[in-house]
Short mmCIF file of C-alpha atoms in Angstrom, two decimals:
data_model
loop_
_atom_site.label_atom_id
_atom_site.label_comp_id
_atom_site.label_asym_id
_atom_site.label_seq_id
_atom_site.Cartn_x
_atom_site.Cartn_y
_atom_site.Cartn_z
CA MET A 29 0.00 0.00 0.00
CA ALA A 30 1.36 3.42 -1.02
CA SER A 31 2.35 5.84 1.73
CA LEU A 32 0.70 9.24 2.20
CA GLU A 33 3.82 10.91 0.83
CA GLU A 34 3.74 8.75 -2.32
CA LEU A 35 0.03 9.45 -2.83
CA ARG A 36 0.61 13.20 -2.52
CA LYS A 37 3.47 12.98 -4.98
CA GLY A 38 1.07 11.36 -7.44
CA ILE A 39 -1.43 14.20 -6.94
CA ASP A 40 1.34 16.78 -7.46
CA GLU A 41 2.20 15.20 -10.81
CA ILE A 42 -1.45 15.26 -11.87
CA ASP A 43 -1.81 18.89 -10.70
CA ASP A 44 1.15 19.86 -12.89
CA GLU A 45 -0.51 18.21 -15.87
CA LEU A 46 -3.86 19.84 -15.04
CA SER A 47 -2.32 23.30 -14.81
CA GLU A 48 -0.69 22.91 -18.22
CA LEU A 49 -3.97 21.73 -19.74
CA TYR A 50 -5.86 24.53 -17.99
CA LEU A 51 -3.54 27.17 -19.48
CA LYS A 52 -3.95 25.63 -22.94
CA ARG A 53 -7.73 25.66 -22.50
CA MET A 54 -7.74 29.33 -21.42
CA ALA A 55 -5.54 30.25 -24.41
CA LEU A 56 -8.23 28.76 -26.66
CA CYS A 57 -10.89 30.63 -24.64
CA GLN A 58 -9.07 33.85 -25.43
CA GLU A 59 -9.26 33.11 -29.15
CA ILE A 60 -12.93 32.17 -28.82
CA GLY A 61 -13.58 35.41 -26.92
CA LYS A 62 -11.97 37.45 -29.68
CA GLU A 63 -13.97 35.61 -32.33
CA LYS A 64 -17.22 36.12 -30.41
CA ALA A 65 -16.39 39.82 -30.13
CA ARG A 66 -15.74 40.01 -33.88
CA THR A 67 -19.00 38.24 -34.74
CA SER A 68 -21.06 39.78 -31.88
CA THR A 69 -21.82 36.31 -30.52
CA ALA A 70 -23.05 35.90 -26.94
CA VAL A 71 -20.48 34.62 -24.46
CA ASN A 72 -22.95 32.24 -22.79
CA ALA A 73 -23.55 28.93 -24.54
CA TYR A 74 -25.55 26.83 -22.11
CA GLY A 75 -26.45 24.18 -24.67
CA ARG A 76 -22.77 23.49 -25.29
CA GLU A 77 -22.03 23.43 -21.55
CA LYS A 78 -24.65 20.73 -21.06
CA GLU A 79 -23.21 18.68 -23.95
CA ILE A 80 -19.72 18.86 -22.42
CA ILE A 81 -20.94 17.84 -18.95
CA ASN A 82 -22.90 14.91 -20.37
CA ARG A 83 -19.82 13.77 -22.34
CA VAL A 84 -17.20 14.07 -19.59
CA THR A 85 -19.38 12.50 -16.89
CA ALA A 86 -20.55 9.58 -19.04
CA LYS A 87 -17.80 7.19 -17.89
CA ALA A 88 -17.54 8.43 -14.31
CA ASP A 89 -18.91 6.46 -11.37
CA ASP A 90 -22.22 7.81 -10.06
CA GLU A 91 -20.48 8.80 -6.83
CA LEU A 92 -18.18 11.20 -8.73
CA LYS A 93 -20.53 12.46 -11.47
CA VAL A 94 -21.78 15.41 -9.38
CA TYR A 95 -18.25 16.39 -8.32
CA LEU A 96 -17.08 16.29 -11.94
CA LYS A 97 -20.09 18.38 -12.99
CA GLN A 98 -19.29 21.00 -10.35
CA PHE A 99 -15.64 21.00 -11.41
CA TYR A 100 -16.58 21.77 -15.00
CA GLN A 101 -19.16 24.37 -14.00
CA SER A 102 -16.36 26.22 -12.23
CA ILE A 103 -14.20 25.98 -15.35
CA PHE A 104 -17.09 27.22 -17.51
CA PHE A 105 -17.56 30.26 -15.28
CA GLN A 106 -13.85 31.09 -15.36
CA SER A 107 -13.80 30.63 -19.13
CA LYS A 108 -16.79 32.93 -19.65
CA THR A 109 -15.31 35.53 -17.32
CA TYR A 110 -12.05 35.46 -19.30
CA GLN A 111 -13.87 35.55 -22.65
CA GLY A 112 -15.81 38.54 -21.38
CA LYS A 113 -12.60 40.60 -21.41
CA PHE A 114 -12.59 40.28 -25.18
CA ALA A 115 -16.35 40.07 -25.77
CA PRO A 116 -18.07 42.12 -23.02
CA ALA A 117 -21.54 40.91 -22.08
CA LYS A 118 -24.36 43.30 -22.86
CA SER A 119 -27.90 43.72 -21.61
CA GLU A 120 -30.47 46.48 -21.44
CA THR A 121 -29.48 47.27 -17.87
CA SER A 122 -25.70 47.20 -18.40
CA GLU A 123 -25.99 49.44 -21.46
CA LYS A 124 -28.13 51.90 -19.51
CA ILE A 125 -25.45 52.01 -16.81
CA ARG A 126 -22.70 52.55 -19.42
CA GLU A 127 -24.71 55.42 -20.88
CA ILE A 128 -25.00 57.08 -17.47
CA LEU A 129 -21.29 56.60 -16.80
CA ARG A 130 -20.39 58.14 -20.17
CA SER A 131 -22.31 61.29 -19.23
CA GLY A 132 -19.97 61.74 -16.25
CA GLU A 133 -20.36 61.21 -12.52
CA MET A 134 -22.50 63.76 -10.72
CA LYS A 135 -21.92 65.32 -7.33
CA PHE A 136 -24.51 64.40 -4.73
CA PRO A 137 -26.89 67.36 -4.18
CA VAL A 138 -26.39 69.58 -1.15
CA SER A 139 -30.11 70.34 -0.79
CA ALA A 140 -33.32 68.62 -1.86
CA THR A 141 -37.01 68.12 -1.20
CA VAL A 142 -37.43 64.80 0.59
CA ALA A 143 -40.38 62.55 1.43
CA CYS A 144 -40.31 60.62 4.73
CA GLN A 145 -42.79 58.40 6.52
CA GLY A 146 -44.18 59.52 9.87
CA VAL A 147 -44.19 62.95 11.50
CA LYS A 148 -41.52 65.40 12.65
CA GLY A 149 -39.09 63.65 14.97
CA ALA A 150 -39.16 60.35 13.04
CA TYR A 151 -35.85 58.52 12.59
CA SER A 152 -36.25 58.89 8.81
CA GLY A 153 -35.99 62.65 9.28
CA ILE A 154 -32.83 62.23 11.35
CA ALA A 155 -31.39 59.99 8.62
CA THR A 156 -32.30 62.59 6.00
CA ASP A 157 -30.28 65.22 7.87
CA LYS A 158 -27.24 62.92 7.65
CA ILE A 159 -27.74 62.37 3.91
CA PHE A 160 -28.40 65.98 2.87
CA GLU A 161 -26.79 69.14 4.19
CA ILE A 162 -30.09 71.00 3.67
CA SER A 163 -33.44 69.25 3.26
CA ASP A 164 -37.06 70.30 2.95
CA ILE A 165 -38.89 67.30 4.42
CA THR A 166 -42.53 66.43 3.82
CA TYR A 167 -43.90 63.65 6.02
CA PHE A 168 -46.39 61.06 4.80
CA LYS A 169 -48.44 58.50 6.67
CA THR A 170 -47.23 55.34 4.91
CA PHE A 171 -44.20 53.97 3.05
CA ASP A 172 -46.37 53.63 -0.05
CA ALA A 173 -47.22 57.33 0.14
CA VAL A 174 -43.50 58.17 0.22
CA PHE A 175 -42.92 56.21 -2.98
CA ASN A 176 -45.99 57.80 -4.56
CA ALA A 177 -44.81 61.31 -3.63
CA VAL A 178 -41.49 60.76 -5.40
CA ASP A 179 -43.21 59.03 -8.31
CA LYS A 180 -45.55 62.00 -8.83
CA GLY A 181 -42.73 64.53 -8.52
CA LEU A 182 -43.96 66.04 -5.24
CA CYS A 183 -40.51 65.40 -3.77
CA GLU A 184 -37.17 64.79 -5.46
CA TYR A 185 -36.11 62.01 -3.11
CA GLY A 186 -37.50 59.66 -0.49
CA VAL A 187 -35.76 58.31 2.61
CA LEU A 188 -36.94 55.00 4.08
CA PRO A 189 -35.68 52.35 6.53
CA ILE A 190 -34.59 49.16 4.80
CA GLU A 191 -33.12 47.01 7.59
CA ASN A 192 -32.20 46.95 11.26
CA SER A 193 -29.25 45.18 12.85
CA THR A 194 -31.52 43.63 15.49
CA ALA A 195 -34.99 43.26 13.94
CA GLY A 196 -33.93 42.51 10.35
CA SER A 197 -35.30 43.80 7.05
CA VAL A 198 -38.25 46.11 6.59
CA SER A 199 -40.13 43.80 4.24
CA ALA A 200 -42.74 46.38 3.23
CA VAL A 201 -40.06 48.64 1.71
CA TYR A 202 -38.54 45.76 -0.27
CA ASP A 203 -41.98 44.89 -1.63
CA LEU A 204 -42.53 48.51 -2.67
CA MET A 205 -39.16 48.56 -4.42
CA LYS A 206 -40.60 45.85 -6.65
CA LYS A 207 -43.88 47.70 -7.15
CA TYR A 208 -42.30 51.00 -8.22
CA SER A 209 -39.38 51.63 -10.58
CA PHE A 210 -36.97 53.42 -8.26
CA TYR A 211 -33.25 53.57 -7.67
CA ILE A 212 -31.18 53.81 -4.50
CA VAL A 213 -28.81 56.79 -4.77
CA LYS A 214 -27.40 56.81 -1.22
CA SER A 215 -27.78 55.04 2.10
CA VAL A 216 -26.91 55.74 5.71
CA ARG A 217 -26.42 53.65 8.82
CA LEU A 218 -28.03 55.39 11.77
CA ARG A 219 -27.48 54.35 15.38
CA ILE A 220 -30.91 53.95 16.97
CA ASN A 221 -31.32 54.86 20.62
CA HIS A 222 -34.90 54.39 21.75
CA ALA A 223 -36.27 56.25 24.74
CA LEU A 224 -39.44 55.57 26.70
CA LEU A 225 -41.50 58.78 26.60
CA ALA A 226 -44.60 59.67 28.60
CA LYS A 227 -46.69 62.64 29.78
CA LYS A 228 -45.04 64.91 32.31
CA GLY A 229 -45.80 63.60 35.77
CA ALA A 230 -46.11 59.98 34.61
CA LYS A 231 -44.23 57.32 36.58
CA LEU A 232 -42.41 54.34 35.04
CA GLN A 233 -44.05 51.88 37.47
CA ASN A 234 -47.51 53.05 36.35
CA ILE A 235 -46.99 52.51 32.60
CA LYS A 236 -49.33 49.80 31.28
CA THR A 237 -49.28 50.32 27.48
CA VAL A 238 -46.46 51.24 25.09
CA TYR A 239 -47.02 52.52 21.54
CA SER A 240 -44.45 52.36 18.75
CA HIS A 241 -43.58 51.09 15.30
CA GLY A 242 -43.31 47.30 14.94
CA GLN A 243 -39.57 47.43 14.34
CA ALA A 244 -38.99 49.50 17.50
CA LEU A 245 -41.15 47.14 19.56
CA SER A 246 -39.10 44.24 18.22
CA GLN A 247 -35.82 46.00 19.01
CA CYS A 248 -36.95 46.54 22.62
CA ALA A 249 -38.79 43.22 23.07
CA GLN A 250 -36.88 42.03 26.15
CA TYR A 251 -37.07 45.43 27.84
CA LEU A 252 -40.84 45.57 27.29
CA LYS A 253 -41.24 42.01 28.56
CA ASN A 254 -39.41 42.88 31.74
CA LEU A 255 -41.56 45.99 32.06
CA GLY A 256 -44.67 43.81 31.81
CA VAL A 257 -46.65 46.13 29.55
CA LYS A 258 -49.08 45.77 26.66
CA THR A 259 -47.77 46.94 23.27
CA VAL A 260 -49.65 48.68 20.46
CA GLU A 261 -48.12 48.93 16.99
CA VAL A 262 -48.54 52.19 15.07
CA GLU A 263 -47.15 53.41 11.76
CA ASN A 264 -44.15 55.29 13.15
CA THR A 265 -42.21 55.97 16.36
CA ALA A 266 -42.81 59.72 16.07
CA VAL A 267 -46.52 59.07 15.56
CA ALA A 268 -46.45 57.03 18.77
CA ALA A 269 -44.99 60.02 20.62
CA LYS A 270 -47.70 62.26 19.18
CA ILE A 271 -50.44 59.85 20.30
CA VAL A 272 -49.11 59.92 23.85
CA ALA A 273 -48.76 63.72 23.80
CA GLU A 274 -52.36 64.18 22.69
CA SER A 275 -53.71 61.79 25.35
CA ASP A 276 -54.58 62.54 28.96
CA ASP A 277 -53.62 59.01 30.02
CA ASN A 278 -50.54 58.85 32.27
CA THR A 279 -50.37 55.05 31.96
CA ILE A 280 -49.31 55.04 28.29
CA ALA A 281 -45.87 55.66 26.83
CA ALA A 282 -44.09 55.67 23.48
CA LEU A 283 -40.85 54.18 22.22
CA ALA A 284 -39.28 56.93 20.11
CA SER A 285 -36.21 59.11 19.67
CA GLU A 286 -35.16 61.50 22.42
CA GLU A 287 -35.85 64.34 19.97
CA CYS A 288 -39.54 63.43 20.12
CA SER A 289 -39.68 64.35 23.80
CA SER A 290 -38.96 68.05 23.23
CA LEU A 291 -41.04 68.17 20.04
CA ASN A 292 -44.10 66.80 21.86
CA GLY A 293 -43.58 68.13 25.38
CA LEU A 294 -43.00 64.64 26.82
CA THR A 295 -40.74 63.47 29.61
CA ILE A 296 -38.07 60.79 29.18
CA LEU A 297 -38.71 57.95 31.60
CA GLU A 298 -35.69 55.92 30.42
CA LYS A 299 -33.04 56.29 27.72
CA GLY A 300 -31.36 53.67 25.57
CA VAL A 301 -33.96 50.97 26.18
CA GLN A 302 -33.17 48.93 23.03
CA ASP A 303 -32.08 45.36 23.77
CA ALA A 304 -28.83 45.65 21.79
CA SER A 305 -26.43 48.54 22.39
CA ASP A 306 -25.16 48.36 18.80
CA ASN A 307 -28.61 48.94 17.33
CA PHE A 308 -28.40 50.37 13.81
CA THR A 309 -31.00 50.99 11.12
CA ARG A 310 -30.00 51.35 7.51
CA PHE A 311 -31.95 53.97 5.54
CA ILE A 312 -31.97 54.28 1.76
CA CYS A 313 -32.44 57.42 -0.30
CA ILE A 314 -34.50 56.68 -3.43
CA SER A 315 -34.92 58.55 -6.71
CA LYS A 316 -37.27 58.04 -9.62
CA ASP A 317 -34.44 58.93 -12.01
CA PHE A 318 -31.54 56.58 -12.62
CA LYS A 319 -28.54 58.39 -11.12
CA ILE A 320 -25.07 57.33 -10.07
CA PHE A 321 -23.24 59.86 -7.92
CA GLN A 322 -19.54 60.26 -7.22
CA GLY A 323 -18.06 57.79 -4.76
CA ALA A 324 -20.62 55.06 -5.41
CA ASP A 325 -19.11 51.80 -4.14
CA LYS A 326 -22.11 49.67 -3.24
CA ILE A 327 -24.62 47.92 -5.52
CA SER A 328 -28.06 46.46 -4.83
CA VAL A 329 -29.92 44.14 -7.19
CA MET A 330 -32.76 41.67 -7.01
CA THR A 331 -33.25 38.70 -9.27
CA SER A 332 -35.21 35.49 -9.57
CA LEU A 333 -33.43 32.13 -9.77
CA SER A 334 -34.53 28.99 -11.54
CA ASN A 335 -36.21 26.50 -9.21
CA LYS A 336 -33.56 23.80 -9.47
CA PRO A 337 -30.85 22.37 -7.19
CA GLY A 338 -27.66 24.39 -7.15
CA SER A 339 -29.03 27.57 -8.75
CA LEU A 340 -28.23 29.71 -5.70
CA ASN A 341 -24.80 28.10 -5.37
CA GLU A 342 -24.05 28.93 -9.00
CA MET A 343 -25.01 32.53 -8.35
CA LEU A 344 -22.82 32.78 -5.24
CA THR A 345 -19.92 31.22 -7.15
CA ARG A 346 -20.08 34.06 -9.67
CA PHE A 347 -19.57 36.61 -6.90
CA SER A 348 -16.82 34.55 -5.28
CA MET A 349 -14.88 34.05 -8.52
CA LEU A 350 -14.98 37.79 -9.18
CA GLY A 351 -13.78 38.58 -5.67
CA LEU A 352 -16.90 40.60 -4.85
CA ASN A 353 -17.94 40.95 -1.22
CA LEU A 354 -21.62 40.16 -0.64
CA THR A 355 -22.89 42.19 2.30
CA LYS A 356 -26.50 41.02 2.17
CA LEU A 357 -28.45 38.12 0.73
CA GLU A 358 -32.16 37.73 1.36
CA SER A 359 -35.05 35.95 -0.31
CA ARG A 360 -38.65 37.07 -0.65
CA PRO A 361 -41.52 34.99 -2.12
CA ILE A 362 -42.88 36.16 -5.47
CA PRO A 363 -46.64 36.88 -5.17
CA ASN A 364 -48.86 34.50 -7.14
CA SER A 365 -45.84 32.31 -8.00
CA PRO A 366 -45.75 29.38 -5.54
CA PHE A 367 -42.27 28.26 -4.46
CA GLU A 368 -40.57 31.01 -6.48
CA PHE A 369 -38.43 33.65 -4.81
CA MET A 370 -36.75 36.94 -5.53
CA PHE A 371 -33.23 37.23 -4.12
CA TYR A 372 -31.83 40.54 -2.92
CA PHE A 373 -28.10 41.08 -3.15
CA ASP A 374 -26.05 43.93 -1.71
CA PHE A 375 -22.37 43.86 -2.62
CA ASP A 376 -19.35 46.13 -2.53
CA ALA A 377 -18.27 47.02 -6.06
CA ASP A 378 -17.45 49.81 -8.48
CA VAL A 379 -20.14 49.67 -11.16
CA SER A 380 -17.75 51.17 -13.73
CA GLU A 381 -15.55 48.05 -13.72
CA ASP A 382 -15.98 45.78 -16.75
CA ARG A 383 -16.18 42.63 -14.62
CA VAL A 384 -19.05 44.14 -12.62
CA LEU A 385 -20.92 45.28 -15.73
CA ASP A 386 -20.47 41.82 -17.24
CA LEU A 387 -21.93 40.25 -14.09
CA ILE A 388 -24.91 42.61 -14.18
CA ALA A 389 -25.46 41.82 -17.88
CA GLU A 390 -25.31 38.09 -17.16
CA LEU A 391 -27.80 38.38 -14.29
CA ASP A 392 -30.07 40.52 -16.46
CA ASN A 393 -29.94 38.22 -19.48
CA ASN A 394 -30.46 35.00 -17.53
CA SER A 395 -33.31 35.98 -15.23
CA ASP A 396 -36.99 36.46 -15.95
CA LYS A 397 -37.13 39.02 -13.16
CA PHE A 398 -34.02 41.16 -12.70
CA VAL A 399 -34.05 44.62 -11.14
CA PHE A 400 -31.02 46.86 -10.73
CA LEU A 401 -31.79 48.79 -7.54
CA GLY A 402 -28.86 51.15 -7.64
CA SER A 403 -25.17 51.97 -7.33
CA TYR A 404 -24.52 54.31 -4.40
CA LYS A 405 -22.39 55.39 -1.45
CA GLU A 406 -23.27 54.39 2.10
CA VAL A 407 -22.69 56.95 4.85
CA ILE A 408 -21.65 55.53 8.21
#
């Protein structure tokens, strides 16, 4: 029986042969890429890929067929990526991005009219002040109304919460991103410090009911449990503060920002009541117009994947092979399409790079439902 050292020596010899064959294969891929560029032929050739996999796995044992398939799928992806340098992939979305880039990067505006959900004192308003130096904010009752205000041109931009480090994603905003054709032009991570606010003269031990937005209630779940109170969900934390301010009941309180106490004449019973000290909410700034501003280094997309084994893995492999850092991956069911999902990807990348544009074109061309959500800078 061969020793471990002898077995490894055998693998080294095979690896040397494989590397030589790999380089020969990639040299041919370069020629194919140039020919495809000359003839305007698409880089992807899925029919041929299937033929090759069927041929090379035909004589393999069943135990190794899947491994061999995955090995060749990796080679195919590398080959297509290399060919793309000579025959760049194109799609409606990638060409639209190239057109915007050719017109030159724009500076982010200093001032703007902005739509936010809630009332004065809402965290969205605080986030807006971090995004814009000067902002004229109009508050609306619902997230849908914010989108509608920007869609109708009542406001240039909208600022909405998209996810929280403790409570997770704001699903309603993601769903509205699908409903409307909007683009993210900037985002901001805002530290959230909730305070328990009540009428002046109210005592903490007498509080029986707490009003707030669902996300805030979730972020303070343990605190509220220990407090032993009933919770009532309302559309916004600032709205909760307003409800308490307009009531004569000293047994109700609101979870909201400290700013809401002075705005509504309320007293702060306790500060920093969120369960996690590192509680952040990410807000996005949306625009109806497709814009890419200077310094954009983050990209958000959503796409459907075929309902077959390995489809998500193939997608993740594309990002890995390109060295792109995925910062978020989330799935959402597609309405009226049982067992089908839209996947949301956030990743760090410069959209002007050819490899990134090729990836976007590939995602666009090979998905029934692909949406480019935006290329933007995130403020921390």
